[in-house]
mmCIF file of C-alpha atoms in Angstrom:
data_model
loop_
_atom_site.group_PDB
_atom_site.id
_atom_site.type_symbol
_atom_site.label_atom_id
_atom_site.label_comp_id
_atom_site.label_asym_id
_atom_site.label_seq_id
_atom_site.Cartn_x
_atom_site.Cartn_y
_atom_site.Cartn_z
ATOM 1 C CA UNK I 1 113.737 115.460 66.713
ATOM 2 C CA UNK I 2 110.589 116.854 68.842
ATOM 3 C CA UNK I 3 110.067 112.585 69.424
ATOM 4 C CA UNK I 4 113.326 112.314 70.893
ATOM 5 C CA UNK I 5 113.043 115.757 72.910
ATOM 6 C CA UNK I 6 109.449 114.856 74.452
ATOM 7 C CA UNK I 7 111.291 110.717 75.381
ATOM 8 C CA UNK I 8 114.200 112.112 76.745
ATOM 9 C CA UNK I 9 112.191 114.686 79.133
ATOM 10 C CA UNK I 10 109.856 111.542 79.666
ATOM 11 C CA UNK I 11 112.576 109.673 80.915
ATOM 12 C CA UNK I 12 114.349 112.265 82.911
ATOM 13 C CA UNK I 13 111.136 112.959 84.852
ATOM 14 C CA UNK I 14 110.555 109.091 85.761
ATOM 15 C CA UNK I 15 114.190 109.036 86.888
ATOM 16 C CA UNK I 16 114.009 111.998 89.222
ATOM 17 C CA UNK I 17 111.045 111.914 90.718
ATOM 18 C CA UNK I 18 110.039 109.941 93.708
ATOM 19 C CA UNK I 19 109.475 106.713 94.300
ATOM 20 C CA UNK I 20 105.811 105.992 94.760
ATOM 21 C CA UNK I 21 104.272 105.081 98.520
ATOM 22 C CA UNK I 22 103.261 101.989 99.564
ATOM 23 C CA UNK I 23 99.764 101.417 97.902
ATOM 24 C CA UNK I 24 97.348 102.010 100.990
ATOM 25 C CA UNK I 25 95.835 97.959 101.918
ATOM 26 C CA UNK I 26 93.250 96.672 103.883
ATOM 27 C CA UNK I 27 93.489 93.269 104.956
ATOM 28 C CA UNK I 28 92.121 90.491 107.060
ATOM 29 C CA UNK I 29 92.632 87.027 108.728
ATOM 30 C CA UNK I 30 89.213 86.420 108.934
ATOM 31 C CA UNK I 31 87.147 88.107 105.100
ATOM 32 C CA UNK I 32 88.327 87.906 101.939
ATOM 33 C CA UNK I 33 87.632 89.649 98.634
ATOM 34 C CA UNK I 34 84.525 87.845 97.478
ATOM 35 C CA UNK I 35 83.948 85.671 99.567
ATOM 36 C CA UNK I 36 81.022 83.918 101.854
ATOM 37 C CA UNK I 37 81.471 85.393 105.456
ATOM 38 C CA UNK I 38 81.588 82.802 107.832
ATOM 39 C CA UNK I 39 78.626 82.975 111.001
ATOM 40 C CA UNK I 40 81.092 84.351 113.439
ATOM 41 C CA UNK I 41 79.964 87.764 111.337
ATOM 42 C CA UNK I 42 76.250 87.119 110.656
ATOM 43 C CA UNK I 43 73.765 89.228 112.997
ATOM 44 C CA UNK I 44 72.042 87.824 116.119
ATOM 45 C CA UNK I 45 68.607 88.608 115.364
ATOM 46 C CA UNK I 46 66.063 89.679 112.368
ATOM 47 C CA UNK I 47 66.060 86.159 111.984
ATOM 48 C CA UNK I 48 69.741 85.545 111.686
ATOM 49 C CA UNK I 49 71.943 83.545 113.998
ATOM 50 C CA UNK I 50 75.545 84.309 114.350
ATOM 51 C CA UNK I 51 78.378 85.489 116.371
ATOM 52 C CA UNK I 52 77.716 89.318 114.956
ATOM 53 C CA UNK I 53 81.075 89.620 116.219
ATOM 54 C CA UNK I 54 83.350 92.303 113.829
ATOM 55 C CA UNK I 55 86.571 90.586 111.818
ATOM 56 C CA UNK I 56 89.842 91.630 112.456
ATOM 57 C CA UNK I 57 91.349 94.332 109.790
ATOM 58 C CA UNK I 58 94.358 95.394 109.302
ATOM 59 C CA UNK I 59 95.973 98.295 107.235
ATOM 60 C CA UNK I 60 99.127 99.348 106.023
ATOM 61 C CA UNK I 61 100.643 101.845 103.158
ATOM 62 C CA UNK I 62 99.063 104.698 105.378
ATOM 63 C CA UNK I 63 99.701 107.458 103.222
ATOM 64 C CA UNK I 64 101.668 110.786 104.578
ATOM 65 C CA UNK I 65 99.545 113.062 106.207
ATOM 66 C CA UNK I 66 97.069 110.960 107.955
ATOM 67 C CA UNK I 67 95.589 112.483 110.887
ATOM 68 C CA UNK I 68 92.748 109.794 112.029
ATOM 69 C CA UNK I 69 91.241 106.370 110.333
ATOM 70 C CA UNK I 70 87.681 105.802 109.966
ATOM 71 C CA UNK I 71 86.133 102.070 109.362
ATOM 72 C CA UNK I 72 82.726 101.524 107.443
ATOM 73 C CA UNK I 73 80.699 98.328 106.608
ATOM 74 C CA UNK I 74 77.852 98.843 104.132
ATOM 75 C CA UNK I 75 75.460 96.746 102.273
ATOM 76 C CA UNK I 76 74.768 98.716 99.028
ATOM 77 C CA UNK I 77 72.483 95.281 98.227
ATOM 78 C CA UNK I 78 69.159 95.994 101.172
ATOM 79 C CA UNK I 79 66.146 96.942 99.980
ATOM 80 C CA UNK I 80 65.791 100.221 101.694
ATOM 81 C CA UNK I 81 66.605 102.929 99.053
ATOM 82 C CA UNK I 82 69.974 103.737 100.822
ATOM 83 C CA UNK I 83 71.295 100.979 101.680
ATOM 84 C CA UNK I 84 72.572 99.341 105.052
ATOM 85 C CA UNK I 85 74.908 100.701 107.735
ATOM 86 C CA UNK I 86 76.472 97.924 109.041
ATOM 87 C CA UNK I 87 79.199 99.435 111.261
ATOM 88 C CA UNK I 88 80.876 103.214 111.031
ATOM 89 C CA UNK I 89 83.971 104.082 113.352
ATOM 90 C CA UNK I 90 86.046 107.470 113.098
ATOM 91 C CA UNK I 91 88.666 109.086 114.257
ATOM 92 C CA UNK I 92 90.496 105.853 115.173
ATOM 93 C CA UNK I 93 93.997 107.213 116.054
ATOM 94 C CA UNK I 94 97.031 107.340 113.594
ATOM 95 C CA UNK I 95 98.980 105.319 114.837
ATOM 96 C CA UNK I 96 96.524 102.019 114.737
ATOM 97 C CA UNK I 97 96.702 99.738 111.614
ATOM 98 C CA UNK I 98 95.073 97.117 113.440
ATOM 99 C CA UNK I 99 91.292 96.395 115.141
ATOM 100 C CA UNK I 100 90.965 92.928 116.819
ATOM 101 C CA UNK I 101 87.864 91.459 115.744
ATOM 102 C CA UNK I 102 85.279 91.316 118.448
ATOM 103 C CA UNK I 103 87.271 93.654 120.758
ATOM 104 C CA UNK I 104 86.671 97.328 122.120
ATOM 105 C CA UNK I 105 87.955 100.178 119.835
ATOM 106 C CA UNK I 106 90.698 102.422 121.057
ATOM 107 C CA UNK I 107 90.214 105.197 123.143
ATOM 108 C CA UNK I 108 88.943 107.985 121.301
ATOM 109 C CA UNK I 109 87.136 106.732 118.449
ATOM 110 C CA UNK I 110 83.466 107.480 117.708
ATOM 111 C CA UNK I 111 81.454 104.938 116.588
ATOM 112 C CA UNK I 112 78.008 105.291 115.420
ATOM 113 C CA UNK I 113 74.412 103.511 115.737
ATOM 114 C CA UNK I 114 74.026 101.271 112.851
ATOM 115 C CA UNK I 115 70.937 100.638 110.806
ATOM 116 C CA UNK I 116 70.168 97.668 113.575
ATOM 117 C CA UNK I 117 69.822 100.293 116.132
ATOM 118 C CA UNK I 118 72.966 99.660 117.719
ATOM 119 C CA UNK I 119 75.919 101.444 118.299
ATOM 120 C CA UNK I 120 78.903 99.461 116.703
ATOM 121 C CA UNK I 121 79.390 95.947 114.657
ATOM 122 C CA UNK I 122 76.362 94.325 113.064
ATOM 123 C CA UNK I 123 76.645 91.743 110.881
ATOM 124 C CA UNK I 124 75.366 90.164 107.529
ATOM 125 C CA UNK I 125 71.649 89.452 107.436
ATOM 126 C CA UNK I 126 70.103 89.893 103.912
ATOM 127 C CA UNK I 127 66.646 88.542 103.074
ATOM 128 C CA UNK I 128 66.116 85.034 102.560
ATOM 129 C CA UNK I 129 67.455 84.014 99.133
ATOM 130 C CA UNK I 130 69.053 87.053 98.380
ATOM 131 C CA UNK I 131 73.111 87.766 98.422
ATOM 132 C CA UNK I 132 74.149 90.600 99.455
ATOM 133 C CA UNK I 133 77.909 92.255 99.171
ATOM 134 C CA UNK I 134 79.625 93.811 102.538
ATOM 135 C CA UNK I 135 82.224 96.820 101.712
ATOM 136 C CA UNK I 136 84.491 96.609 104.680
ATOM 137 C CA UNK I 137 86.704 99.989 104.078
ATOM 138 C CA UNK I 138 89.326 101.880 105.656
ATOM 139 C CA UNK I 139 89.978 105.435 104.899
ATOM 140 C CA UNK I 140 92.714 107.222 105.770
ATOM 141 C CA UNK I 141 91.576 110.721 106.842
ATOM 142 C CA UNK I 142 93.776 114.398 106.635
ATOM 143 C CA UNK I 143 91.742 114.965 109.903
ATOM 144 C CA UNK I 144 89.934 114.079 113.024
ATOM 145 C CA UNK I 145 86.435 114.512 112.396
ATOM 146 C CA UNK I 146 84.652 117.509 114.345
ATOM 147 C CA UNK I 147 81.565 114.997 114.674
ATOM 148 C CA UNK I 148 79.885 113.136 117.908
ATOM 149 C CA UNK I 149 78.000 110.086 118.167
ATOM 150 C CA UNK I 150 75.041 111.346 117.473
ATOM 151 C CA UNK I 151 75.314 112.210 113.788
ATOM 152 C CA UNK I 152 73.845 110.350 110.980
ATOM 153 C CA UNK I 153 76.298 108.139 109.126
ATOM 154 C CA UNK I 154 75.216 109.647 106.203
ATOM 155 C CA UNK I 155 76.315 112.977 107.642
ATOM 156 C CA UNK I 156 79.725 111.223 108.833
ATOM 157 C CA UNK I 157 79.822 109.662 105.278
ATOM 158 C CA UNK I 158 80.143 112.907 103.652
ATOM 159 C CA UNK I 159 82.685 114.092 106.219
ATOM 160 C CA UNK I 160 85.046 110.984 105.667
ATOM 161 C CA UNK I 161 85.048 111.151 101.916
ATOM 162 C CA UNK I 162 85.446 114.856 102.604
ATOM 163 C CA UNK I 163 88.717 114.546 104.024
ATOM 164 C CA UNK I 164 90.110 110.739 102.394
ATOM 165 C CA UNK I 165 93.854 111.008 101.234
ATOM 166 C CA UNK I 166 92.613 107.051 100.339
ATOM 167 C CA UNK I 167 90.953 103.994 100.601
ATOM 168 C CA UNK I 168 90.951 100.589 100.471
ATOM 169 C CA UNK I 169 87.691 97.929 100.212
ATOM 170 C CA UNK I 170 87.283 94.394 100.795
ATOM 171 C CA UNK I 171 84.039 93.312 99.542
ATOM 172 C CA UNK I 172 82.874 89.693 100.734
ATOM 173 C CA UNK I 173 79.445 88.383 100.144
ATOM 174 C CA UNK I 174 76.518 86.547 102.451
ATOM 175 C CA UNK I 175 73.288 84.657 101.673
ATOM 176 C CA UNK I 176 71.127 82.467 103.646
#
């Protein structure tokens, strides 16, 4: 009898509440999930010769309440102890689910120098020999940041998974 109580309540809780949102997505044209980026995305330099030109990602399933976006590429592979910063963007309005590869972000984000030196996009260049991966993620932030450019981006790293309703990853791998 307690069985049938405990399905029954079960069941009447699936039917009445909500349907669930859109899972949040990140997607691209240009990386995918495992794979080899091509050498439009490899760095220009360090002894690496590509395009270091960003890909083009796109979002969708932004979940209710989203106030800003941020975008991060790290290499959790380089030998440094910490890792490798290859690009960190925030408070990318709301209403973008889109960047452009290779083109200017919209007005009012904040992007941050990257372990190159550089404010913005670098690309892949591991060691010789070695492959590393490349988390491409876009988080979906309750807030604008209160940050400027000229905070760490391990500072801004805390502050984005501070204030994540979600993310979504797409990991694709280099070697030369």
């Amino acid at each position: 009898m307690i069985r049938n109580m405990v399905l029954s309540a079960l069941l009447a809780a699936t039917m009445v509440s909500p349907a669930l949102a859109n899972e949040f997505t990140l997607s691209s044209p240009d990386i995918a999930e495992g794979q080899q980026l091509s050498n439009a995305y490899v760095f220009q330099g360090f002894g690496c010769e590509g395009s270091n030109t960003a890909p083009t990602l796109t979002w969708s399933g932004v979940p209710e309440g989203t106030k800003s976006f941020a975008v991060t590429v790290y290499d959790p592979d380089a030998p440094t102890g910490s890792g490798w910063w290859h690009w960190f963007a925030f408070n990318i309005p709301v209403g973008v689910t889109e960047l452009p590869g290779g083109e200017a972000l919209p007005s009012g984000s904040i992007e941050l120098s990257n372990d190159y030196g550089a404010t913005g996009f670098g690309g892949a260049c591991p060691p010789p020999g070695e492959v590393h991966r490349y988390q491409f993620t876009v988080h979906a932030l309750g807030t604008k940041l209160d940050l400027d450019n000229s905070v760490s981006n391990a500072l801004a790293g805390f502050m984005v998974n501070a204030n994540s309703l979600a993310s979504s990853t797409i990991t694709a791998v280099y070697n030369r």
